[in-house]
Amino acid sequence: MKTIDIRTTQNVTISYELAEFRDRLLAFIIDTIVKSVGLLILWWLFIAVISDIDSSSAEYFAYIVILPIATFYTLIFEIWLNGQTPGKKLLKIKVIKLDGKQPGFYDFLIRWTFRIIDIMLSFGVVGTILILSTEHAQRLGDMTSNTTVVRVNSRVNISLNDILRIDTRKNYEPKYPQISHFQESDILLIKQTIERYQKYKNEAHRKAILLLCDKLQNRMQLTEIGPDKIAFLKTLIKDYIVLTR
């Protein structure tokens, strides 16, 4: 499982899991099916509405409607769905920029243009080789637009117990029993926020810690959490492990 750290324009570092080649291939297949079915439905509707179809009207419809949709399907959806097509959305992957900025029209246009080399002319060979061999799983379209494809929701392959390796103490009394009602994903978010703050000690990550503590305090209805925010967060993690193990 490859990961990548993206530093946003607000100087906050976010870790993403790179989309696997399998997911990108499945998304491509799903998009091909969706596009084909959609165009077939449009053609059927055209036949149903136009009773007297000749070769000229059919040709006009093909050039004006069918061809543009077939050609610009990926570009239109990635712009409309902010880096996703129906296939990518179903597979929970999306296009992002490596510099932390939001991908724009020209970024998506460049990616779409290089599909000619990555996919069409090479029958997908060029794109496949580059995605499997490059550090950030980039095809030519990604390299030229400084983008890559990541998972929207990272998959956790190991349990929280394995990550934290906290031993249960029979005489340990949790300080915040309310934490047992949280989800494991919430605790993983707390842990990741601590790790990012400790790795990148800057003002942006300090504010992220304060904001997280404030939200947790409100959600748990606590009147006081103490001045040491990191200690508070670590206590929450330990309490969760002890209470849910």
PDB file of N, CA, C and O in Angstrom, residues 178 181-183 186 214-222:
ATOM      1  N   GLN A 178     -16.785   8.283  27.937  1.00  0.00           N
ATOM      2  CA  GLN A 178     -17.619   8.635  26.771  1.00  0.00           C
ATOM      3  C   GLN A 178     -16.965   8.224  25.452  1.00  0.00           C
ATOM      4  O   GLN A 178     -17.650   8.032  24.444  1.00  0.00           O
ATOM      5  N   HIS A 181     -18.064   5.342  22.900  1.00  0.00           N
ATOM      6  CA  HIS A 181     -19.144   5.469  21.927  1.00  0.00           C
ATOM      7  C   HIS A 181     -18.643   5.947  20.563  1.00  0.00           C
ATOM      8  O   HIS A 181     -19.421   6.013  19.612  1.00  0.00           O
ATOM      9  N   PHE A 182     -17.350   6.248  20.461  1.00  0.00           N
ATOM     10  CA  PHE A 182     -16.783   6.708  19.203  1.00  0.00           C
ATOM     11  C   PHE A 182     -16.483   5.521  18.294  1.00  0.00           C
ATOM     12  O   PHE A 182     -16.408   4.377  18.749  1.00  0.00           O
ATOM     13  N   GLN A 183     -16.281   5.825  17.014  1.00  0.00           N
ATOM     14  CA  GLN A 183     -15.912   4.801  16.052  1.00  0.00           C
ATOM     15  C   GLN A 183     -14.388   4.664  16.000  1.00  0.00           C
ATOM     16  O   GLN A 183     -13.654   5.584  16.355  1.00  0.00           O
ATOM     17  N   ASP A 186     -12.658   7.349  14.170  1.00  0.00           N
ATOM     18  CA  ASP A 186     -12.458   8.596  14.924  1.00  0.00           C
ATOM     19  C   ASP A 186     -11.137   8.565  15.688  1.00  0.00           C
ATOM     20  O   ASP A 186     -10.398   9.551  15.733  1.00  0.00           O
ATOM     21  N   ASP A 214     -11.140  21.033  20.643  1.00  0.00           N
ATOM     22  CA  ASP A 214     -12.358  21.805  20.870  1.00  0.00           C
ATOM     23  C   ASP A 214     -13.600  21.022  20.438  1.00  0.00           C
ATOM     24  O   ASP A 214     -14.604  20.982  21.160  1.00  0.00           O
ATOM     25  N   LYS A 215     -13.519  20.372  19.293  1.00  0.00           N
ATOM     26  CA  LYS A 215     -14.650  19.590  18.802  1.00  0.00           C
ATOM     27  C   LYS A 215     -14.910  18.372  19.686  1.00  0.00           C
ATOM     28  O   LYS A 215     -16.066  18.024  19.967  1.00  0.00           O
ATOM     29  N   LEU A 216     -13.841  17.726  20.134  1.00  0.00           N
ATOM     30  CA  LEU A 216     -14.002  16.567  21.015  1.00  0.00           C
ATOM     31  C   LEU A 216     -14.585  16.977  22.359  1.00  0.00           C
ATOM     32  O   LEU A 216     -15.436  16.277  22.925  1.00  0.00           O
ATOM     33  N   GLN A 217     -14.127  18.109  22.870  1.00  0.00           N
ATOM     34  CA  GLN A 217     -14.640  18.607  24.151  1.00  0.00           C
ATOM     35  C   GLN A 217     -16.135  18.889  24.062  1.00  0.00           C
ATOM     36  O   GLN A 217     -16.898  18.525  24.958  1.00  0.00           O
ATOM     37  N   ASN A 218     -16.556  19.492  22.967  1.00  0.00           N
ATOM     38  CA  ASN A 218     -17.984  19.784  22.781  1.00  0.00           C
ATOM     39  C   ASN A 218     -18.794  18.509  22.587  1.00  0.00           C
ATOM     40  O   ASN A 218     -19.886  18.362  23.155  1.00  0.00           O
ATOM     41  N   ARG A 219     -18.264  17.595  21.797  1.00  0.00           N
ATOM     42  CA  ARG A 219     -18.992  16.356  21.523  1.00  0.00           C
ATOM     43  C   ARG A 219     -19.140  15.497  22.774  1.00  0.00           C
ATOM     44  O   ARG A 219     -20.171  14.864  22.979  1.00  0.00           O
ATOM     45  N   MET A 220     -18.106  15.509  23.618  1.00  0.00           N
ATOM     46  CA  MET A 220     -18.134  14.705  24.842  1.00  0.00           C
ATOM     47  C   MET A 220     -18.714  15.470  26.027  1.00  0.00           C
ATOM     48  O   MET A 220     -18.810  14.938  27.126  1.00  0.00           O
ATOM     49  N   GLN A 221     -19.050  16.751  25.793  1.00  0.00           N
ATOM     50  CA  GLN A 221     -19.641  17.609  26.818  1.00  0.00           C
ATOM     51  C   GLN A 221     -18.747  17.706  28.060  1.00  0.00           C
ATOM     52  O   GLN A 221     -19.184  17.523  29.196  1.00  0.00           O
ATOM     53  N   LEU A 222     -17.478  18.029  27.810  1.00  0.00           N
ATOM     54  CA  LEU A 222     -16.510  18.179  28.893  1.00  0.00           C
ATOM     55  C   LEU A 222     -16.343  19.657  29.220  1.00  0.00           C
ATOM     56  O   LEU A 222     -16.288  20.500  28.325  1.00  0.00           O
TER      57      LEU A 222
END
